[in-house]
């Protein structure tokens, strides 16, 4: 049996398992939470928790009774089900779709947007995968397919190859993206064999998911390196989480270290309004403060897009600190990253007209 599969099989999944390793845990409460939202913590991630000085890693993996006390959030905040023409495929944007191909994850993150679905083996079947591929085949406007779940890299190589190969055969699909937390939660799953198999189906982009610098262990860095060396552009998506990473210091360190691993910080998500995760949500202003603390102070490559995935399926909306303080016909008044004021003279329409005429003459 592959090493990674053994780690998955030996993961902690029950409240009793948990109490053996974390004596402080209330077993009764943990049982109630796990009864509704599954838990999986493998021994690799147990070590990440133990080796971190921060409670951030523990909080992402270990159930909290607050998950059952959430009276604010929604089961399906992004209305994925309403925008699913076939089960497990969301077609929200014109030229791309989200295709869920696995219900399993290397660990079940307590803040997960798909808490309602992950870990449920009934969620995905050979039939739903077939129906998804048919749908993509019949919609020539889809040029970008995002494979997600759960985690697609939890599938056996052969199963994943079958799905990726079938999507790749569709002539109008230009790029395939795979969303995965495996490089963070189970990096030994990113084997050379997996990389060799996937690279046959380029162009494939990999979106990884790291939330805290302590997750960037030597094993995780090597897994990212194997992906980049195999030619996959690797981008990171983080979620802003209260008590986990809601500080400029933590996220600056994370984003800088990701870049050093050749992973581009792509999105920082405001936490979704997902049932069972209200205790992780932060005020929007906190995220803007973090972006303000990054922009100008570190290289632009390390600054992700800060976005809210709008409830009711509105899609991603970028959130930006306000740098333009005033705009007139004559000038734009702006603050730089230090808060200093600068003025940029606006282009006057007469000048524009002259330029157009000049260009036309040159072209003649
Ligand atoms: S790995 Fe992703 S899909 Fe799975 S539980 Fe974590 S956030 Fe959710």
Tab-separated table of C-alpha atoms and ligand atoms in Angstrom:
chain	number	residue	atom	x	y	z
A	1	UNK	CA	0.000	0.000	0.000
A	2	UNK	CA	1.231	3.491	-0.832
A	3	UNK	CA	2.630	5.368	2.135
A	4	UNK	CA	0.113	8.200	1.773
A	5	UNK	CA	-2.829	5.821	1.638
A	6	UNK	CA	-1.672	4.125	4.825
A	7	UNK	CA	-1.522	7.517	6.555
A	8	UNK	CA	-5.082	8.262	5.423
A	9	UNK	CA	-6.335	4.890	6.651
A	10	UNK	CA	-4.666	5.344	10.040
A	11	UNK	CA	-6.022	8.883	10.547
A	12	UNK	CA	-7.840	9.966	13.712
A	13	UNK	CA	-11.541	9.993	12.920
A	14	UNK	CA	-13.365	9.551	16.262
A	15	UNK	CA	-13.655	11.517	19.480
A	16	UNK	CA	-11.967	8.650	21.344
A	17	UNK	CA	-8.979	8.765	18.939
A	18	UNK	CA	-8.794	12.487	19.541
A	19	UNK	CA	-8.856	12.288	23.334
A	20	UNK	CA	-5.895	9.876	23.291
A	21	UNK	CA	-3.766	12.535	21.623
A	22	UNK	CA	-5.305	15.696	23.056
A	23	UNK	CA	-6.331	15.034	26.676
A	24	UNK	CA	-7.843	18.533	26.962
A	25	UNK	CA	-10.552	17.752	24.392
A	26	UNK	CA	-14.119	17.318	25.672
A	27	UNK	CA	-14.936	13.894	24.219
A	28	UNK	CA	-18.715	14.356	24.521
A	29	UNK	CA	-18.645	17.620	22.591
A	30	UNK	CA	-16.227	16.248	20.015
A	31	UNK	CA	-18.560	13.273	19.465
A	32	UNK	CA	-21.498	15.598	18.800
A	33	UNK	CA	-19.530	17.707	16.312
A	34	UNK	CA	-18.061	14.714	14.479
A	35	UNK	CA	-21.574	13.244	14.282
A	36	UNK	CA	-22.490	16.127	12.014
A	37	UNK	CA	-19.197	17.164	10.414
A	38	UNK	CA	-16.545	14.470	9.913
A	39	UNK	CA	-13.000	14.707	11.250
A	40	UNK	CA	-9.845	13.300	9.712
A	41	UNK	CA	-6.384	14.078	11.050
A	42	UNK	CA	-3.493	12.029	9.680
A	43	UNK	CA	-0.273	11.470	11.571
A	44	UNK	CA	1.687	13.829	9.295
A	45	UNK	CA	-0.665	16.689	10.131
A	46	UNK	CA	-0.617	15.679	13.817
A	47	UNK	CA	3.108	16.409	13.714
A	48	UNK	CA	2.465	19.787	12.075
A	49	UNK	CA	0.082	20.601	14.947
A	50	UNK	CA	2.571	19.416	17.581
A	51	UNK	CA	5.549	21.226	16.059
A	52	UNK	CA	3.753	24.569	15.800
A	53	UNK	CA	3.932	27.103	18.620
A	54	UNK	CA	0.654	28.566	17.396
A	55	UNK	CA	-2.849	27.201	18.077
A	56	UNK	CA	-3.625	28.101	14.443
A	57	UNK	CA	-2.903	24.661	13.055
A	58	UNK	CA	-4.854	22.832	15.789
A	59	UNK	CA	-7.894	25.075	15.251
A	60	UNK	CA	-8.106	24.205	11.567
A	61	UNK	CA	-8.206	20.455	12.225
A	62	UNK	CA	-9.781	19.756	15.625
A	63	UNK	CA	-13.592	20.005	16.015
A	64	UNK	CA	-15.027	22.793	18.157
A	65	UNK	CA	-18.502	22.819	19.694
A	66	UNK	CA	-18.927	26.331	18.182
A	67	UNK	CA	-19.560	24.507	14.866
A	68	UNK	CA	-22.917	23.335	16.227
A	69	UNK	CA	-23.832	26.679	17.810
A	70	UNK	CA	-23.764	28.708	14.617
A	71	UNK	CA	-27.150	30.309	14.091
A	72	UNK	CA	-25.983	32.830	11.501
A	73	UNK	CA	-24.524	31.077	8.480
A	74	UNK	CA	-25.947	29.014	5.599
A	75	UNK	CA	-25.553	25.405	4.419
A	76	UNK	CA	-24.747	26.377	0.823
A	77	UNK	CA	-23.667	30.028	0.985
A	78	UNK	CA	-22.490	30.186	-2.625
A	79	UNK	CA	-25.714	28.640	-4.006
A	80	UNK	CA	-23.635	25.997	-5.734
A	81	UNK	CA	-26.564	23.580	-5.827
A	82	UNK	CA	-28.804	26.119	-7.583
A	83	UNK	CA	-26.163	26.722	-10.219
A	84	UNK	CA	-25.590	23.008	-10.859
A	85	UNK	CA	-27.080	21.844	-14.157
A	86	UNK	CA	-25.909	18.305	-13.280
A	87	UNK	CA	-24.957	17.053	-9.803
A	88	UNK	CA	-21.540	18.206	-8.583
A	89	UNK	CA	-20.898	20.592	-11.465
A	90	UNK	CA	-21.367	24.336	-10.967
A	91	UNK	CA	-21.552	26.503	-14.078
A	92	UNK	CA	-21.571	30.053	-12.753
A	93	UNK	CA	-19.212	31.991	-15.030
A	94	UNK	CA	-19.477	32.081	-18.828
A	95	UNK	CA	-16.351	30.181	-19.853
A	96	UNK	CA	-15.492	27.952	-16.906
A	97	UNK	CA	-17.027	25.420	-14.581
A	98	UNK	CA	-16.333	23.817	-11.222
A	99	UNK	CA	-16.437	20.027	-11.318
A	100	UNK	CA	-16.432	18.103	-8.018
A	101	UNK	CA	-14.782	14.721	-8.533
A	102	UNK	CA	-13.965	13.515	-4.997
A	103	UNK	CA	-15.698	13.728	-1.633
A	104	UNK	CA	-12.557	12.825	0.295
A	105	UNK	CA	-9.902	15.109	1.790
A	106	UNK	CA	-6.571	14.477	3.486
A	107	UNK	CA	-8.110	16.268	6.456
A	108	UNK	CA	-11.489	17.842	7.037
A	109	UNK	CA	-10.837	21.518	7.642
A	110	UNK	CA	-13.200	22.872	10.256
A	111	UNK	CA	-13.850	26.041	8.213
A	112	UNK	CA	-14.640	24.273	4.922
A	113	UNK	CA	-17.129	25.942	2.564
A	114	UNK	CA	-18.378	22.508	1.493
A	115	UNK	CA	-18.855	21.244	5.036
A	116	UNK	CA	-22.284	20.035	3.923
A	117	UNK	CA	-20.725	17.608	1.462
A	118	UNK	CA	-17.144	16.632	2.226
A	119	UNK	CA	-16.512	13.170	3.623
A	120	UNK	CA	-19.815	11.827	2.292
A	121	UNK	CA	-18.908	8.914	0.020
A	122	UNK	CA	-22.398	9.053	-1.556
A	123	UNK	CA	-21.701	12.544	-2.883
A	124	UNK	CA	-19.709	11.465	-5.951
A	125	UNK	CA	-20.256	8.398	-8.104
A	126	UNK	CA	-19.093	7.117	-11.484
A	127	UNK	CA	-22.467	8.326	-12.803
A	128	UNK	CA	-22.086	11.923	-11.567
A	129	UNK	CA	-18.581	12.045	-13.056
A	130	UNK	CA	-19.870	10.723	-16.379
A	131	UNK	CA	-22.705	13.255	-16.366
A	132	UNK	CA	-20.256	16.081	-15.616
A	133	UNK	CA	-17.982	15.119	-18.515
A	134	UNK	CA	-21.000	14.896	-20.857
A	135	UNK	CA	-22.146	18.356	-19.753
A	136	UNK	CA	-18.715	19.849	-20.466
A	137	UNK	CA	-18.654	18.116	-23.871
A	138	UNK	CA	-22.013	19.641	-24.742
A	139	UNK	CA	-21.062	23.192	-23.720
A	140	UNK	CA	-18.491	24.523	-26.136
A	141	UNK	CA	-18.239	27.813	-24.223
A	142	UNK	CA	-16.403	26.022	-21.382
A	143	UNK	CA	-12.677	26.497	-21.941
A	144	UNK	CA	-11.507	26.135	-18.314
A	145	UNK	CA	-12.448	23.248	-16.010
A	146	UNK	CA	-11.688	23.406	-12.291
A	147	UNK	CA	-11.521	19.961	-10.688
A	148	UNK	CA	-12.261	20.142	-6.999
A	149	UNK	CA	-14.138	18.294	-4.278
A	150	UNK	CA	-13.226	17.305	-1.576
A	151	UNK	CA	-9.789	16.859	-3.006
A	152	UNK	CA	-9.130	15.399	-6.473
A	153	UNK	CA	-5.657	14.253	-5.395
A	154	UNK	CA	-7.285	11.836	-2.940
A	155	UNK	CA	-8.313	9.714	-5.921
A	156	UNK	CA	-6.120	6.823	-6.994
A	157	UNK	CA	-3.792	7.774	-9.861
A	158	UNK	CA	-5.699	5.612	-12.365
A	159	UNK	CA	-9.096	7.090	-11.441
A	160	UNK	CA	-7.781	10.639	-11.618
A	161	UNK	CA	-6.040	9.937	-14.922
A	162	UNK	CA	-9.287	8.650	-16.370
A	163	UNK	CA	-11.128	11.866	-15.399
A	164	UNK	CA	-8.359	14.253	-16.451
A	165	UNK	CA	-7.805	12.325	-19.699
A	166	UNK	CA	-11.502	12.467	-20.593
A	167	UNK	CA	-11.698	16.191	-19.883
A	168	UNK	CA	-8.503	16.808	-21.865
A	169	UNK	CA	-9.972	15.012	-24.906
A	170	UNK	CA	-12.756	17.641	-25.149
A	171	UNK	CA	-11.534	19.956	-27.915
A	172	UNK	CA	-12.880	23.229	-26.474
A	173	UNK	CA	-11.328	22.719	-23.012
A	174	UNK	CA	-8.148	24.756	-23.046
A	175	UNK	CA	-7.013	24.557	-19.433
A	176	UNK	CA	-7.653	22.274	-16.482
A	177	UNK	CA	-7.197	23.435	-12.921
A	178	UNK	CA	-6.949	21.178	-9.886
A	179	UNK	CA	-7.798	22.586	-6.445
A	180	UNK	CA	-6.045	20.659	-3.688
A	181	UNK	CA	-5.002	20.929	-0.047
A	182	UNK	CA	-2.947	17.729	-0.295
A	183	UNK	CA	0.453	19.499	-0.599
A	184	UNK	CA	-0.343	21.072	2.791
A	185	UNK	CA	-2.193	18.269	4.578
A	186	UNK	CA	-0.563	15.150	3.085
A	187	UNK	CA	2.425	16.197	0.958
A	188	UNK	CA	3.715	12.629	0.473
A	189	UNK	CA	0.703	12.074	-1.804
A	190	UNK	CA	2.396	14.300	-4.401
A	191	UNK	CA	4.500	11.458	-5.757
A	192	UNK	CA	6.722	11.574	-8.827
A	193	UNK	CA	4.356	9.010	-10.368
A	194	UNK	CA	1.380	11.346	-9.874
A	195	UNK	CA	3.297	14.277	-11.374
A	196	UNK	CA	4.425	12.184	-14.376
A	197	UNK	CA	0.854	11.081	-14.974
A	198	UNK	CA	-0.666	14.564	-14.731
A	199	UNK	CA	1.940	16.331	-16.851
A	200	UNK	CA	0.844	14.244	-19.852
A	201	UNK	CA	-2.328	16.335	-19.822
A	202	UNK	CA	-0.897	19.844	-19.733
A	203	UNK	CA	-1.834	22.696	-19.519
A	204	UNK	CA	-2.831	21.963	-15.928
A	205	UNK	CA	-2.712	24.588	-13.199
A	206	UNK	CA	-2.614	23.528	-9.553
A	207	UNK	CA	-4.262	25.648	-6.870
A	208	UNK	CA	-2.900	24.743	-3.453
A	209	UNK	CA	-4.237	25.864	-0.083
A	210	UNK	CA	-1.948	27.015	2.721
A	211	UNK	CA	-3.230	29.256	5.503
A	212	UNK	CA	-0.307	29.587	7.907
A	213	UNK	CA	3.505	29.641	7.559
A	214	UNK	CA	3.865	26.693	9.965
A	215	UNK	CA	2.145	24.534	7.324
A	216	UNK	CA	5.151	25.063	5.035
A	217	UNK	CA	7.156	22.162	6.425
A	218	UNK	CA	10.137	20.737	4.501
A	219	UNK	CA	7.809	17.985	3.170
A	220	UNK	CA	5.218	20.523	1.990
A	221	UNK	CA	7.889	22.655	0.317
A	222	UNK	CA	9.249	19.592	-1.484
A	223	UNK	CA	5.748	18.646	-2.669
A	224	UNK	CA	5.272	22.142	-4.124
A	225	UNK	CA	8.709	21.877	-5.718
A	226	UNK	CA	7.797	18.571	-7.411
A	227	UNK	CA	4.675	20.189	-8.858
A	228	UNK	CA	6.516	23.250	-10.140
A	229	UNK	CA	9.344	21.102	-11.552
A	230	UNK	CA	6.704	19.137	-13.477
A	231	UNK	CA	5.619	22.319	-15.212
A	232	UNK	CA	2.416	23.111	-13.328
A	233	UNK	CA	1.889	26.774	-12.520
A	234	UNK	CA	1.116	26.593	-8.781
A	235	UNK	CA	-1.056	29.252	-7.133
A	236	UNK	CA	-2.136	29.430	-3.513
A	237	UNK	CA	-5.581	30.209	-2.147
A	238	UNK	CA	-5.803	31.120	1.543
A	239	UNK	CA	-8.851	31.780	3.678
A	240	UNK	CA	-8.736	34.576	6.224
A	241	UNK	CA	-9.603	32.897	9.531
A	242	UNK	CA	-10.074	34.386	12.962
A	243	UNK	CA	-7.534	33.040	15.442
A	244	UNK	CA	-5.596	31.341	12.648
A	245	UNK	CA	-4.047	33.867	10.286
A	246	UNK	CA	-5.848	37.195	10.772
A	247	UNK	CA	-2.725	39.281	11.201
A	248	UNK	CA	-0.443	41.081	8.728
A	249	UNK	CA	2.670	39.472	10.285
A	250	UNK	CA	1.426	35.898	9.812
A	251	UNK	CA	0.171	36.402	6.276
A	252	UNK	CA	3.192	38.422	5.138
A	253	UNK	CA	5.411	35.580	6.300
A	254	UNK	CA	3.176	32.985	4.611
A	255	UNK	CA	3.029	34.819	1.283
A	256	UNK	CA	6.761	35.560	1.206
A	257	UNK	CA	7.614	31.955	2.015
A	258	UNK	CA	5.198	30.658	-0.620
A	259	UNK	CA	6.988	32.766	-3.226
A	260	UNK	CA	10.285	31.273	-2.080
A	261	UNK	CA	8.706	27.864	-2.889
A	262	UNK	CA	7.776	29.231	-6.360
A	263	UNK	CA	4.097	29.285	-5.377
A	264	UNK	CA	2.215	32.476	-6.229
A	265	UNK	CA	-0.202	33.812	-3.566
A	266	UNK	CA	-3.321	34.110	-5.749
A	267	UNK	CA	-6.403	34.644	-3.590
A	268	UNK	CA	-7.037	35.589	0.018
A	269	UNK	CA	-10.685	34.787	0.667
A	270	UNK	CA	-12.921	36.505	3.148
A	271	UNK	CA	-14.421	33.462	4.934
A	272	UNK	CA	-17.676	32.280	3.388
A	273	UNK	CA	-20.903	32.446	5.378
A	274	UNK	CA	-20.906	28.670	5.810
A	275	UNK	CA	-23.021	26.987	8.487
A	276	UNK	CA	-20.759	25.801	11.295
A	277	UNK	CA	-17.956	28.278	10.638
A	278	UNK	CA	-19.212	31.588	12.010
A	279	UNK	CA	-16.545	31.544	14.741
A	280	UNK	CA	-13.846	31.733	12.050
A	281	UNK	CA	-15.207	34.851	10.344
A	282	UNK	CA	-13.417	38.206	10.586
A	283	UNK	CA	-14.692	41.732	9.859
A	284	UNK	CA	-13.971	42.709	6.255
A	285	UNK	CA	-11.847	45.638	7.450
A	286	UNK	CA	-9.329	43.173	8.931
A	287	UNK	CA	-8.607	41.800	5.453
A	288	UNK	CA	-8.250	45.291	4.005
A	289	UNK	CA	-5.792	46.159	6.785
A	290	UNK	CA	-3.773	43.078	5.888
A	291	UNK	CA	-3.674	44.020	2.197
A	292	UNK	CA	-2.677	47.604	3.165
A	293	UNK	CA	0.096	46.096	5.297
A	294	UNK	CA	1.392	44.097	2.331
A	295	UNK	CA	1.091	46.459	-0.642
A	296	UNK	CA	4.270	48.468	-1.002
A	297	UNK	CA	5.948	46.805	1.958
A	298	UNK	CA	6.691	43.588	0.090
A	299	UNK	CA	6.939	42.610	-3.577
A	300	UNK	CA	3.700	42.805	-5.534
A	301	UNK	CA	4.023	39.108	-6.400
A	302	UNK	CA	3.398	38.343	-2.724
A	303	UNK	CA	0.119	40.285	-2.615
A	304	UNK	CA	-2.927	38.114	-3.416
A	305	UNK	CA	-6.326	39.340	-4.593
A	306	UNK	CA	-8.492	39.787	-1.513
A	307	UNK	CA	-11.999	38.642	-2.501
A	308	UNK	CA	-15.412	37.827	-1.160
A	309	UNK	CA	-17.183	34.983	-2.870
A	310	UNK	CA	-20.566	36.692	-2.867
A	311	UNK	CA	-23.414	34.824	-1.171
A	312	UNK	CA	-26.257	33.629	-3.424
A	313	UNK	CA	-23.797	32.758	-6.176
A	314	UNK	CA	-22.704	36.261	-7.167
A	315	UNK	CA	-19.137	35.140	-7.822
A	316	UNK	CA	-15.858	36.574	-6.608
A	317	UNK	CA	-15.793	40.289	-5.878
A	318	UNK	CA	-12.392	41.928	-5.295
A	319	UNK	CA	-11.990	44.104	-2.209
A	320	UNK	CA	-9.442	46.894	-2.371
A	321	UNK	CA	-8.192	49.450	0.127
A	322	UNK	CA	-9.088	52.952	-1.013
A	323	UNK	CA	-6.023	54.516	-2.616
A	324	UNK	CA	-7.784	57.122	-4.791
A	325	UNK	CA	-9.118	59.778	-2.436
A	326	UNK	CA	-10.516	62.204	-5.045
A	327	UNK	CA	-10.941	62.401	-8.785
A	328	UNK	CA	-11.745	65.468	-10.871
A	329	UNK	CA	-11.604	66.149	-14.618
A	330	UNK	CA	-8.129	67.533	-14.073
A	331	UNK	CA	-6.430	65.203	-11.619
A	332	UNK	CA	-6.474	62.070	-9.528
A	333	UNK	CA	-5.547	62.500	-5.876
A	334	UNK	CA	-4.101	59.348	-4.348
A	335	UNK	CA	-2.459	57.986	-1.236
A	336	UNK	CA	0.596	55.778	-1.562
A	337	UNK	CA	1.254	52.809	0.744
A	338	UNK	CA	2.671	55.157	3.432
A	339	UNK	CA	-0.433	57.343	3.347
A	340	UNK	CA	1.360	60.201	1.558
A	341	UNK	CA	-0.710	62.203	-0.943
A	342	UNK	CA	0.208	62.316	-4.662
A	343	UNK	CA	-1.498	63.954	-7.650
A	344	UNK	CA	-1.659	62.550	-11.155
A	345	UNK	CA	-2.783	64.957	-13.927
A	346	UNK	CA	-5.767	63.459	-15.765
A	347	UNK	CA	-5.540	63.265	-19.546
A	348	UNK	CA	-7.619	66.033	-21.146
A	349	UNK	CA	-10.035	65.062	-23.898
A	350	UNK	CA	-8.576	67.556	-26.397
A	351	UNK	CA	-5.152	65.917	-25.974
A	352	UNK	CA	-6.683	62.502	-26.585
A	353	UNK	CA	-8.384	63.733	-29.754
A	354	UNK	CA	-5.107	65.136	-31.076
A	355	UNK	CA	-3.346	61.823	-30.396
A	356	UNK	CA	-5.956	59.831	-32.264
A	357	UNK	CA	-5.603	62.110	-35.292
A	358	UNK	CA	-1.802	61.900	-35.140
A	359	UNK	CA	-1.902	58.098	-34.976
A	360	UNK	CA	-4.263	57.920	-37.915
A	361	UNK	CA	-1.884	60.033	-39.985
A	362	UNK	CA	1.072	57.851	-39.093
A	363	UNK	CA	-0.857	54.739	-40.089
A	364	UNK	CA	-1.728	56.263	-43.467
B	1	LIG	S1	-9.306	20.163	1.987
B	1	LIG	FE1	-10.588	21.731	1.015
B	1	LIG	S2	-12.489	20.708	0.523
B	1	LIG	FE2	-11.416	19.428	2.017
B	1	LIG	S3	-12.178	20.044	3.997
B	1	LIG	FE3	-10.345	21.251	3.631
B	1	LIG	S4	-11.096	23.146	2.680
B	1	LIG	FE4	-12.761	21.625	2.530
